[in-house]
């Protein structure tokens, strides 16, 4: 802990540099046989230093620029859903292939950026994802045919897929333990992404799209979806400029420490403190002292292999057993990691199966009620988007409630999401259908807010990017299945809705089985 003079007093740890007396105690979820004691001790010292600095201007600016990643993550699946009908009308093709291309890109992006952020650092990955998304989305707006559009969609999705695995790690590694709940609140940007996409699409697609079959749909009368891609791609370029040129992201001090660059890690801590108008008394000696572990009678110096070759071997071999082993080091940790993978996979199937085609579903159901106009369709889409915004705030509040925490909040709102989806099949009027979907929009935003926060909290910094990549890849692999199912299922029935609802119910009960509760504890 930091003494009254502001200096880290390792002696107060009684020979165990892993112990501290902070209000938000660092969570020790790894058994000793599988734990790197040097890394754990240094990570806790850095946590102490960040807690001593507190939540300041740097972290609040980071909350904004990291939020761009959340916005992008939800915006672009919404974009492909909104352009689906005019694209199908113009090219006379099977619509789900566009969603399939997107999910393949998201899978590649999640795996690639998660691992590279552990190899080359968080900074480059953080700054490149939005650039790639913007450039190829703008290019996709000029697509002359469906194959080109699908190809460019896959490429821009590679950028989108890297946002959350990287951005969640970056944010978590700079905020003090007392404010880790803000990782959940970041999902408010996720809701803003859906709202923004719906608001911009409404005038562009509704005013500049062809009527659809049986009338012909030439490009000259169907430019709306292209204007939409130009606009959203341009927005990504603007957000990238703000990230790269306006906000100076420092490299993660925990990443630097894990690579043996203790001096650089301490320098970053001091830069963050100065940015916040504070001072930090952390020194390189504090981290060096953490390398001496042992009993009071003898000191044993433990060294980490921090060479570039060792880092590449560790981090690039994402699916190599020797690299993944830390995530399954003990029985309890293996159980936790496995459940997280299952949760992400199930939700990865259910969410795009339902939400990816919700515009089409609302429109087709509206036709049954005699109100399938473009105005009604987009009005409903915007209402659903607005309802989702407060979900992030509710999630941030609930995860800090005693006896509820991350695990309870995730379980309750995942189950409620399934309930609202199943209830929507009983709707006999347009307003009833809209009401059930409002409930679904709210609960699903709470659910995702917690899910995106609890996963990186349970992974240590050195393996956080890869751990995020594994669960995100499971999410994307099952996401690929959704458009394949849509190609062969009858979307005019409620069967896909029942399947999605049942999956959410199952995932909600599985969430209760998670063995760790990060509430009130600092992530390593």
PDB file of N, CA, C and O in Angstrom, residues 296-367:
ATOM      1  N   UNK A 296      11.638 -14.820   4.989  1.00  0.00           N
ATOM      2  CA  UNK A 296      12.403 -13.766   5.659  1.00  0.00           C
ATOM      3  C   UNK A 296      13.854 -14.178   5.851  1.00  0.00           C
ATOM      4  O   UNK A 296      14.717 -13.342   6.024  1.00  0.00           O
ATOM      5  N   UNK A 297      14.134 -15.463   5.836  1.00  0.00           N
ATOM      6  CA  UNK A 297      15.495 -15.932   6.088  1.00  0.00           C
ATOM      7  C   UNK A 297      16.361 -15.930   4.846  1.00  0.00           C
ATOM      8  O   UNK A 297      17.570 -15.897   4.919  1.00  0.00           O
ATOM      9  N   UNK A 298      15.734 -15.983   3.682  1.00  0.00           N
ATOM     10  CA  UNK A 298      16.503 -15.990   2.444  1.00  0.00           C
ATOM     11  C   UNK A 298      15.682 -15.352   1.346  1.00  0.00           C
ATOM     12  O   UNK A 298      14.473 -15.461   1.334  1.00  0.00           O
ATOM     13  N   UNK A 299      16.367 -14.687   0.447  1.00  0.00           N
ATOM     14  CA  UNK A 299      15.684 -14.040  -0.663  1.00  0.00           C
ATOM     15  C   UNK A 299      16.003 -14.790  -1.939  1.00  0.00           C
ATOM     16  O   UNK A 299      17.136 -15.128  -2.226  1.00  0.00           O
ATOM     17  N   UNK A 300      14.964 -15.003  -2.689  1.00  0.00           N
ATOM     18  CA  UNK A 300      15.103 -15.708  -3.966  1.00  0.00           C
ATOM     19  C   UNK A 300      14.656 -14.771  -5.067  1.00  0.00           C
ATOM     20  O   UNK A 300      13.535 -14.279  -5.050  1.00  0.00           O
ATOM     21  N   UNK A 301      15.515 -14.485  -6.010  1.00  0.00           N
ATOM     22  CA  UNK A 301      15.169 -13.581  -7.090  1.00  0.00           C
ATOM     23  C   UNK A 301      14.562 -14.379  -8.239  1.00  0.00           C
ATOM     24  O   UNK A 301      15.159 -15.311  -8.760  1.00  0.00           O
ATOM     25  N   UNK A 302      13.373 -13.995  -8.613  1.00  0.00           N
ATOM     26  CA  UNK A 302      12.657 -14.682  -9.684  1.00  0.00           C
ATOM     27  C   UNK A 302      12.648 -13.790 -10.904  1.00  0.00           C
ATOM     28  O   UNK A 302      12.369 -12.605 -10.809  1.00  0.00           O
ATOM     29  N   UNK A 303      12.985 -14.329 -12.054  1.00  0.00           N
ATOM     30  CA  UNK A 303      13.054 -13.536 -13.264  1.00  0.00           C
ATOM     31  C   UNK A 303      12.003 -13.999 -14.264  1.00  0.00           C
ATOM     32  O   UNK A 303      11.684 -15.175 -14.364  1.00  0.00           O
ATOM     33  N   UNK A 304      11.479 -13.020 -15.001  1.00  0.00           N
ATOM     34  CA  UNK A 304      10.555 -13.328 -16.085  1.00  0.00           C
ATOM     35  C   UNK A 304      11.337 -13.358 -17.391  1.00  0.00           C
ATOM     36  O   UNK A 304      12.296 -12.612 -17.571  1.00  0.00           O
ATOM     37  N   UNK A 305      10.911 -14.218 -18.296  1.00  0.00           N
ATOM     38  CA  UNK A 305      11.477 -14.215 -19.639  1.00  0.00           C
ATOM     39  C   UNK A 305      10.755 -13.142 -20.435  1.00  0.00           C
ATOM     40  O   UNK A 305       9.596 -13.302 -20.806  1.00  0.00           O
ATOM     41  N   UNK A 306      11.430 -12.006 -20.668  1.00  0.00           N
ATOM     42  CA  UNK A 306      10.778 -10.870 -21.320  1.00  0.00           C
ATOM     43  C   UNK A 306      11.373 -10.591 -22.696  1.00  0.00           C
ATOM     44  O   UNK A 306      11.167  -9.523 -23.261  1.00  0.00           O
ATOM     45  N   UNK A 307      12.089 -11.551 -23.259  1.00  0.00           N
ATOM     46  CA  UNK A 307      12.685 -11.338 -24.573  1.00  0.00           C
ATOM     47  C   UNK A 307      11.609 -11.260 -25.637  1.00  0.00           C
ATOM     48  O   UNK A 307      10.495 -11.759 -25.479  1.00  0.00           O
ATOM     49  N   UNK A 308      11.962 -10.615 -26.749  1.00  0.00           N
ATOM     50  CA  UNK A 308      11.007 -10.491 -27.850  1.00  0.00           C
ATOM     51  C   UNK A 308      10.637 -11.867 -28.397  1.00  0.00           C
ATOM     52  O   UNK A 308       9.485 -12.139 -28.714  1.00  0.00           O
ATOM     53  N   UNK A 309      11.651 -12.750 -28.493  1.00  0.00           N
ATOM     54  CA  UNK A 309      11.377 -14.091 -29.006  1.00  0.00           C
ATOM     55  C   UNK A 309      10.397 -14.833 -28.109  1.00  0.00           C
ATOM     56  O   UNK A 309       9.484 -15.505 -28.586  1.00  0.00           O
ATOM     57  N   UNK A 310      10.593 -14.687 -26.799  1.00  0.00           N
ATOM     58  CA  UNK A 310       9.694 -15.359 -25.863  1.00  0.00           C
ATOM     59  C   UNK A 310       8.286 -14.775 -25.956  1.00  0.00           C
ATOM     60  O   UNK A 310       7.290 -15.491 -25.897  1.00  0.00           O
ATOM     61  N   UNK A 311       8.203 -13.451 -26.131  1.00  0.00           N
ATOM     62  CA  UNK A 311       6.890 -12.807 -26.234  1.00  0.00           C
ATOM     63  C   UNK A 311       6.155 -13.251 -27.486  1.00  0.00           C
ATOM     64  O   UNK A 311       4.957 -13.542 -27.465  1.00  0.00           O
ATOM     65  N   UNK A 312       6.892 -13.309 -28.604  1.00  0.00           N
ATOM     66  CA  UNK A 312       6.262 -13.749 -29.851  1.00  0.00           C
ATOM     67  C   UNK A 312       5.800 -15.196 -29.733  1.00  0.00           C
ATOM     68  O   UNK A 312       4.697 -15.551 -30.147  1.00  0.00           O
ATOM     69  N   UNK A 313       6.655 -16.033 -29.142  1.00  0.00           N
ATOM     70  CA  UNK A 313       6.288 -17.438 -28.980  1.00  0.00           C
ATOM     71  C   UNK A 313       5.068 -17.584 -28.098  1.00  0.00           C
ATOM     72  O   UNK A 313       4.189 -18.403 -28.351  1.00  0.00           O
ATOM     73  N   UNK A 314       4.995 -16.761 -27.029  1.00  0.00           N
ATOM     74  CA  UNK A 314       3.852 -16.828 -26.115  1.00  0.00           C
ATOM     75  C   UNK A 314       2.592 -16.310 -26.770  1.00  0.00           C
ATOM     76  O   UNK A 314       1.534 -16.919 -26.695  1.00  0.00           O
ATOM     77  N   UNK A 315       2.690 -15.166 -27.420  1.00  0.00           N
ATOM     78  CA  UNK A 315       1.483 -14.457 -27.827  1.00  0.00           C
ATOM     79  C   UNK A 315       0.953 -14.846 -29.192  1.00  0.00           C
ATOM     80  O   UNK A 315      -0.246 -14.841 -29.408  1.00  0.00           O
ATOM     81  N   UNK A 316       1.827 -15.170 -30.133  1.00  0.00           N
ATOM     82  CA  UNK A 316       1.333 -15.525 -31.455  1.00  0.00           C
ATOM     83  C   UNK A 316       0.719 -16.908 -31.469  1.00  0.00           C
ATOM     84  O   UNK A 316      -0.169 -17.188 -32.266  1.00  0.00           O
ATOM     85  N   UNK A 317       1.182 -17.784 -30.591  1.00  0.00           N
ATOM     86  CA  UNK A 317       0.636 -19.138 -30.532  1.00  0.00           C
ATOM     87  C   UNK A 317      -0.654 -19.120 -29.737  1.00  0.00           C
ATOM     88  O   UNK A 317      -0.761 -19.714 -28.673  1.00  0.00           O
ATOM     89  N   UNK A 318      -1.660 -18.419 -30.278  1.00  0.00           N
ATOM     90  CA  UNK A 318      -2.885 -18.181 -29.527  1.00  0.00           C
ATOM     91  C   UNK A 318      -3.547 -19.467 -29.081  1.00  0.00           C
ATOM     92  O   UNK A 318      -4.018 -19.605 -27.969  1.00  0.00           O
ATOM     93  N   UNK A 319      -3.596 -20.431 -30.007  1.00  0.00           N
ATOM     94  CA  UNK A 319      -4.293 -21.667 -29.693  1.00  0.00           C
ATOM     95  C   UNK A 319      -3.332 -22.797 -29.327  1.00  0.00           C
ATOM     96  O   UNK A 319      -3.718 -23.952 -29.306  1.00  0.00           O
ATOM     97  N   UNK A 320      -2.090 -22.444 -29.086  1.00  0.00           N
ATOM     98  CA  UNK A 320      -1.129 -23.431 -28.624  1.00  0.00           C
ATOM     99  C   UNK A 320      -1.381 -23.710 -27.146  1.00  0.00           C
ATOM    100  O   UNK A 320      -1.617 -22.807 -26.361  1.00  0.00           O
ATOM    101  N   UNK A 321      -1.308 -25.001 -26.780  1.00  0.00           N
ATOM    102  CA  UNK A 321      -1.659 -25.387 -25.409  1.00  0.00           C
ATOM    103  C   UNK A 321      -0.800 -24.684 -24.372  1.00  0.00           C
ATOM    104  O   UNK A 321      -1.279 -24.309 -23.306  1.00  0.00           O
ATOM    105  N   UNK A 322       0.481 -24.459 -24.701  1.00  0.00           N
ATOM    106  CA  UNK A 322       1.364 -23.845 -23.719  1.00  0.00           C
ATOM    107  C   UNK A 322       1.026 -22.378 -23.480  1.00  0.00           C
ATOM    108  O   UNK A 322       1.336 -21.833 -22.427  1.00  0.00           O
ATOM    109  N   UNK A 323       0.401 -21.738 -24.471  1.00  0.00           N
ATOM    110  CA  UNK A 323       0.023 -20.337 -24.287  1.00  0.00           C
ATOM    111  C   UNK A 323      -1.329 -20.190 -23.606  1.00  0.00           C
ATOM    112  O   UNK A 323      -1.523 -19.314 -22.765  1.00  0.00           O
ATOM    113  N   UNK A 324      -2.266 -21.037 -23.971  1.00  0.00           N
ATOM    114  CA  UNK A 324      -3.611 -20.953 -23.398  1.00  0.00           C
ATOM    115  C   UNK A 324      -3.628 -21.486 -21.969  1.00  0.00           C
ATOM    116  O   UNK A 324      -4.531 -21.161 -21.188  1.00  0.00           O
ATOM    117  N   UNK A 325      -2.604 -22.241 -21.596  1.00  0.00           N
ATOM    118  CA  UNK A 325      -2.564 -22.877 -20.282  1.00  0.00           C
ATOM    119  C   UNK A 325      -2.828 -21.935 -19.119  1.00  0.00           C
ATOM    120  O   UNK A 325      -3.542 -22.311 -18.183  1.00  0.00           O
ATOM    121  N   UNK A 326      -2.290 -20.678 -19.137  1.00  0.00           N
ATOM    122  CA  UNK A 326      -2.581 -19.788 -17.993  1.00  0.00           C
ATOM    123  C   UNK A 326      -4.068 -19.511 -17.790  1.00  0.00           C
ATOM    124  O   UNK A 326      -4.484 -19.222 -16.674  1.00  0.00           O
ATOM    125  N   UNK A 327      -4.860 -19.589 -18.855  1.00  0.00           N
ATOM    126  CA  UNK A 327      -6.290 -19.342 -18.734  1.00  0.00           C
ATOM    127  C   UNK A 327      -7.034 -20.552 -18.166  1.00  0.00           C
ATOM    128  O   UNK A 327      -8.211 -20.463 -17.830  1.00  0.00           O
ATOM    129  N   UNK A 328      -6.343 -21.672 -18.093  1.00  0.00           N
ATOM    130  CA  UNK A 328      -6.928 -22.907 -17.565  1.00  0.00           C
ATOM    131  C   UNK A 328      -6.007 -23.502 -16.496  1.00  0.00           C
ATOM    132  O   UNK A 328      -5.921 -24.719 -16.336  1.00  0.00           O
ATOM    133  N   UNK A 329      -5.312 -22.619 -15.764  1.00  0.00           N
ATOM    134  CA  UNK A 329      -4.238 -23.055 -14.876  1.00  0.00           C
ATOM    135  C   UNK A 329      -4.731 -23.904 -13.708  1.00  0.00           C
ATOM    136  O   UNK A 329      -4.055 -24.842 -13.276  1.00  0.00           O
ATOM    137  N   UNK A 330      -5.887 -23.582 -13.161  1.00  0.00           N
ATOM    138  CA  UNK A 330      -6.443 -24.344 -12.056  1.00  0.00           C
ATOM    139  C   UNK A 330      -7.831 -24.842 -12.448  1.00  0.00           C
ATOM    140  O   UNK A 330      -8.416 -24.370 -13.424  1.00  0.00           O
ATOM    141  N   UNK A 331      -8.349 -25.759 -11.682  1.00  0.00           N
ATOM    142  CA  UNK A 331      -9.669 -26.304 -11.998  1.00  0.00           C
ATOM    143  C   UNK A 331     -10.738 -25.212 -11.981  1.00  0.00           C
ATOM    144  O   UNK A 331     -11.594 -25.139 -12.864  1.00  0.00           O
ATOM    145  N   UNK A 332     -10.656 -24.346 -10.982  1.00  0.00           N
ATOM    146  CA  UNK A 332     -11.659 -23.287 -10.855  1.00  0.00           C
ATOM    147  C   UNK A 332     -11.526 -22.266 -11.978  1.00  0.00           C
ATOM    148  O   UNK A 332     -12.523 -21.810 -12.552  1.00  0.00           O
ATOM    149  N   UNK A 333     -10.292 -21.920 -12.335  1.00  0.00           N
ATOM    150  CA  UNK A 333     -10.084 -20.968 -13.412  1.00  0.00           C
ATOM    151  C   UNK A 333     -10.482 -21.566 -14.756  1.00  0.00           C
ATOM    152  O   UNK A 333     -11.068 -20.891 -15.606  1.00  0.00           O
ATOM    153  N   UNK A 334     -10.163 -22.844 -14.967  1.00  0.00           N
ATOM    154  CA  UNK A 334     -10.562 -23.512 -16.211  1.00  0.00           C
ATOM    155  C   UNK A 334     -12.076 -23.545 -16.333  1.00  0.00           C
ATOM    156  O   UNK A 334     -12.634 -23.352 -17.426  1.00  0.00           O
ATOM    157  N   UNK A 335     -12.757 -23.768 -15.219  1.00  0.00           N
ATOM    158  CA  UNK A 335     -14.215 -23.776 -15.189  1.00  0.00           C
ATOM    159  C   UNK A 335     -14.762 -22.400 -15.566  1.00  0.00           C
ATOM    160  O   UNK A 335     -15.689 -22.273 -16.385  1.00  0.00           O
ATOM    161  N   UNK A 336     -14.150 -21.351 -15.011  1.00  0.00           N
ATOM    162  CA  UNK A 336     -14.580 -19.988 -15.301  1.00  0.00           C
ATOM    163  C   UNK A 336     -14.363 -19.639 -16.771  1.00  0.00           C
ATOM    164  O   UNK A 336     -15.263 -19.106 -17.439  1.00  0.00           O
ATOM    165  N   UNK A 337     -13.171 -19.925 -17.289  1.00  0.00           N
ATOM    166  CA  UNK A 337     -12.865 -19.614 -18.685  1.00  0.00           C
ATOM    167  C   UNK A 337     -13.786 -20.372 -19.633  1.00  0.00           C
ATOM    168  O   UNK A 337     -14.280 -19.811 -20.620  1.00  0.00           O
ATOM    169  N   UNK A 338     -14.037 -21.640 -19.332  1.00  0.00           N
ATOM    170  CA  UNK A 338     -14.918 -22.451 -20.181  1.00  0.00           C
ATOM    171  C   UNK A 338     -16.340 -21.900 -20.198  1.00  0.00           C
ATOM    172  O   UNK A 338     -16.979 -21.834 -21.259  1.00  0.00           O
ATOM    173  N   UNK A 339     -16.835 -21.485 -19.036  1.00  0.00           N
ATOM    174  CA  UNK A 339     -18.183 -20.925 -18.988  1.00  0.00           C
ATOM    175  C   UNK A 339     -18.271 -19.610 -19.761  1.00  0.00           C
ATOM    176  O   UNK A 339     -19.269 -19.343 -20.434  1.00  0.00           O
ATOM    177  N   UNK A 340     -17.222 -18.797 -19.671  1.00  0.00           N
ATOM    178  CA  UNK A 340     -17.219 -17.552 -20.435  1.00  0.00           C
ATOM    179  C   UNK A 340     -17.268 -17.832 -21.930  1.00  0.00           C
ATOM    180  O   UNK A 340     -17.993 -17.156 -22.682  1.00  0.00           O
ATOM    181  N   UNK A 341     -16.500 -18.805 -22.381  1.00  0.00           N
ATOM    182  CA  UNK A 341     -16.508 -19.164 -23.806  1.00  0.00           C
ATOM    183  C   UNK A 341     -17.903 -19.626 -24.226  1.00  0.00           C
ATOM    184  O   UNK A 341     -18.420 -19.228 -25.286  1.00  0.00           O
ATOM    185  N   UNK A 342     -18.537 -20.462 -23.400  1.00  0.00           N
ATOM    186  CA  UNK A 342     -19.887 -20.953 -23.710  1.00  0.00           C
ATOM    187  C   UNK A 342     -20.885 -19.806 -23.760  1.00  0.00           C
ATOM    188  O   UNK A 342     -21.731 -19.725 -24.661  1.00  0.00           O
ATOM    189  N   UNK A 343     -20.800 -18.888 -22.786  1.00  0.00           N
ATOM    190  CA  UNK A 343     -21.714 -17.747 -22.756  1.00  0.00           C
ATOM    191  C   UNK A 343     -21.568 -16.890 -24.007  1.00  0.00           C
ATOM    192  O   UNK A 343     -22.566 -16.523 -24.647  1.00  0.00           O
ATOM    193  N   UNK A 344     -20.340 -16.562 -24.348  1.00  0.00           N
ATOM    194  CA  UNK A 344     -20.114 -15.742 -25.537  1.00  0.00           C
ATOM    195  C   UNK A 344     -20.584 -16.453 -26.804  1.00  0.00           C
ATOM    196  O   UNK A 344     -21.131 -15.821 -27.715  1.00  0.00           O
ATOM    197  N   UNK A 345     -20.383 -17.763 -26.867  1.00  0.00           N
ATOM    198  CA  UNK A 345     -20.792 -18.519 -28.053  1.00  0.00           C
ATOM    199  C   UNK A 345     -22.315 -18.537 -28.202  1.00  0.00           C
ATOM    200  O   UNK A 345     -22.850 -18.287 -29.285  1.00  0.00           O
ATOM    201  N   UNK A 346     -23.016 -18.832 -27.107  1.00  0.00           N
ATOM    202  CA  UNK A 346     -24.477 -18.905 -27.174  1.00  0.00           C
ATOM    203  C   UNK A 346     -25.085 -17.548 -27.530  1.00  0.00           C
ATOM    204  O   UNK A 346     -25.975 -17.455 -28.392  1.00  0.00           O
ATOM    205  N   UNK A 347     -24.616 -16.498 -26.866  1.00  0.00           N
ATOM    206  CA  UNK A 347     -25.138 -15.164 -27.162  1.00  0.00           C
ATOM    207  C   UNK A 347     -24.728 -14.724 -28.562  1.00  0.00           C
ATOM    208  O   UNK A 347     -25.481 -14.030 -29.256  1.00  0.00           O
ATOM    209  N   UNK A 348     -23.548 -15.177 -28.993  1.00  0.00           N
ATOM    210  CA  UNK A 348     -23.095 -14.870 -30.350  1.00  0.00           C
ATOM    211  C   UNK A 348     -24.000 -15.451 -31.413  1.00  0.00           C
ATOM    212  O   UNK A 348     -24.102 -14.911 -32.526  1.00  0.00           O
ATOM    213  N   UNK A 349     -24.665 -16.558 -31.112  1.00  0.00           N
ATOM    214  CA  UNK A 349     -25.626 -17.141 -32.053  1.00  0.00           C
ATOM    215  C   UNK A 349     -26.989 -16.478 -31.934  1.00  0.00           C
ATOM    216  O   UNK A 349     -27.604 -16.097 -32.938  1.00  0.00           O
ATOM    217  N   UNK A 350     -27.462 -16.308 -30.705  1.00  0.00           N
ATOM    218  CA  UNK A 350     -28.825 -15.811 -30.498  1.00  0.00           C
ATOM    219  C   UNK A 350     -28.988 -14.355 -30.922  1.00  0.00           C
ATOM    220  O   UNK A 350     -29.994 -13.990 -31.538  1.00  0.00           O
ATOM    221  N   UNK A 351     -28.013 -13.524 -30.590  1.00  0.00           N
ATOM    222  CA  UNK A 351     -28.164 -12.090 -30.847  1.00  0.00           C
ATOM    223  C   UNK A 351     -28.250 -11.763 -32.336  1.00  0.00           C
ATOM    224  O   UNK A 351     -29.197 -11.092 -32.765  1.00  0.00           O
ATOM    225  N   UNK A 352     -27.302 -12.205 -33.183  1.00  0.00           N
ATOM    226  CA  UNK A 352     -27.434 -11.876 -34.614  1.00  0.00           C
ATOM    227  C   UNK A 352     -28.587 -12.610 -35.284  1.00  0.00           C
ATOM    228  O   UNK A 352     -29.141 -12.112 -36.259  1.00  0.00           O
ATOM    229  N   UNK A 353     -28.943 -13.783 -34.775  1.00  0.00           N
ATOM    230  CA  UNK A 353     -30.073 -14.504 -35.354  1.00  0.00           C
ATOM    231  C   UNK A 353     -31.349 -13.676 -35.246  1.00  0.00           C
ATOM    232  O   UNK A 353     -32.164 -13.633 -36.160  1.00  0.00           O
ATOM    233  N   UNK A 354     -31.495 -12.999 -34.114  1.00  0.00           N
ATOM    234  CA  UNK A 354     -32.677 -12.163 -33.910  1.00  0.00           C
ATOM    235  C   UNK A 354     -32.446 -10.723 -34.373  1.00  0.00           C
ATOM    236  O   UNK A 354     -33.170 -10.203 -35.222  1.00  0.00           O
ATOM    237  N   UNK A 355     -31.401 -10.096 -33.850  1.00  0.00           N
ATOM    238  CA  UNK A 355     -31.211  -8.665 -34.078  1.00  0.00           C
ATOM    239  C   UNK A 355     -30.747  -8.345 -35.491  1.00  0.00           C
ATOM    240  O   UNK A 355     -31.070  -7.284 -36.016  1.00  0.00           O
ATOM    241  N   UNK A 356     -29.992  -9.243 -36.097  1.00  0.00           N
ATOM    242  CA  UNK A 356     -29.482  -8.994 -37.435  1.00  0.00           C
ATOM    243  C   UNK A 356     -30.573  -8.851 -38.472  1.00  0.00           C
ATOM    244  O   UNK A 356     -30.375  -8.237 -39.518  1.00  0.00           O
ATOM    245  N   UNK A 357     -31.741  -9.434 -38.190  1.00  0.00           N
ATOM    246  CA  UNK A 357     -32.835  -9.382 -39.145  1.00  0.00           C
ATOM    247  C   UNK A 357     -34.073  -8.729 -38.535  1.00  0.00           C
ATOM    248  O   UNK A 357     -35.184  -8.927 -39.019  1.00  0.00           O
ATOM    249  N   UNK A 358     -33.869  -7.940 -37.452  1.00  0.00           N
ATOM    250  CA  UNK A 358     -35.023  -7.369 -36.757  1.00  0.00           C
ATOM    251  C   UNK A 358     -35.763  -6.366 -37.628  1.00  0.00           C
ATOM    252  O   UNK A 358     -36.996  -6.272 -37.581  1.00  0.00           O
ATOM    253  N   UNK A 359     -35.014  -5.622 -38.472  1.00  0.00           N
ATOM    254  CA  UNK A 359     -35.692  -4.666 -39.359  1.00  0.00           C
ATOM    255  C   UNK A 359     -36.621  -5.394 -40.319  1.00  0.00           C
ATOM    256  O   UNK A 359     -37.772  -5.001 -40.520  1.00  0.00           O
ATOM    257  N   UNK A 360     -36.109  -6.468 -40.921  1.00  0.00           N
ATOM    258  CA  UNK A 360     -36.936  -7.260 -41.839  1.00  0.00           C
ATOM    259  C   UNK A 360     -38.110  -7.875 -41.101  1.00  0.00           C
ATOM    260  O   UNK A 360     -39.241  -7.910 -41.597  1.00  0.00           O
ATOM    261  N   UNK A 361     -37.850  -8.352 -39.883  1.00  0.00           N
ATOM    262  CA  UNK A 361     -38.903  -8.992 -39.101  1.00  0.00           C
ATOM    263  C   UNK A 361     -40.014  -7.999 -38.748  1.00  0.00           C
ATOM    264  O   UNK A 361     -41.199  -8.283 -38.901  1.00  0.00           O
ATOM    265  N   UNK A 362     -39.612  -6.808 -38.293  1.00  0.00           N
ATOM    266  CA  UNK A 362     -40.603  -5.781 -37.962  1.00  0.00           C
ATOM    267  C   UNK A 362     -41.409  -5.391 -39.192  1.00  0.00           C
ATOM    268  O   UNK A 362     -42.621  -5.194 -39.129  1.00  0.00           O
ATOM    269  N   UNK A 363     -40.726  -5.302 -40.333  1.00  0.00           N
ATOM    270  CA  UNK A 363     -41.410  -4.907 -41.553  1.00  0.00           C
ATOM    271  C   UNK A 363     -42.405  -5.976 -42.006  1.00  0.00           C
ATOM    272  O   UNK A 363     -43.531  -5.682 -42.385  1.00  0.00           O
ATOM    273  N   UNK A 364     -41.975  -7.235 -41.943  1.00  0.00           N
ATOM    274  CA  UNK A 364     -42.864  -8.313 -42.377  1.00  0.00           C
ATOM    275  C   UNK A 364     -44.045  -8.467 -41.427  1.00  0.00           C
ATOM    276  O   UNK A 364     -45.180  -8.712 -41.854  1.00  0.00           O
ATOM    277  N   UNK A 365     -43.811  -8.318 -40.133  1.00  0.00           N
ATOM    278  CA  UNK A 365     -44.918  -8.379 -39.185  1.00  0.00           C
ATOM    279  C   UNK A 365     -45.824  -7.164 -39.330  1.00  0.00           C
ATOM    280  O   UNK A 365     -47.041  -7.258 -39.193  1.00  0.00           O
ATOM    281  N   UNK A 366     -45.208  -6.024 -39.630  1.00  0.00           N
ATOM    282  CA  UNK A 366     -46.007  -4.824 -39.851  1.00  0.00           C
ATOM    283  C   UNK A 366     -46.926  -4.979 -41.039  1.00  0.00           C
ATOM    284  O   UNK A 366     -48.041  -4.444 -41.056  1.00  0.00           O
ATOM    285  N   UNK A 367     -46.466  -5.711 -42.039  1.00  0.00           N
ATOM    286  CA  UNK A 367     -47.304  -5.947 -43.208  1.00  0.00           C
ATOM    287  C   UNK A 367     -48.574  -6.682 -42.811  1.00  0.00           C
ATOM    288  O   UNK A 367     -49.650  -6.440 -43.339  1.00  0.00           O
TER     289      UNK A 367
END
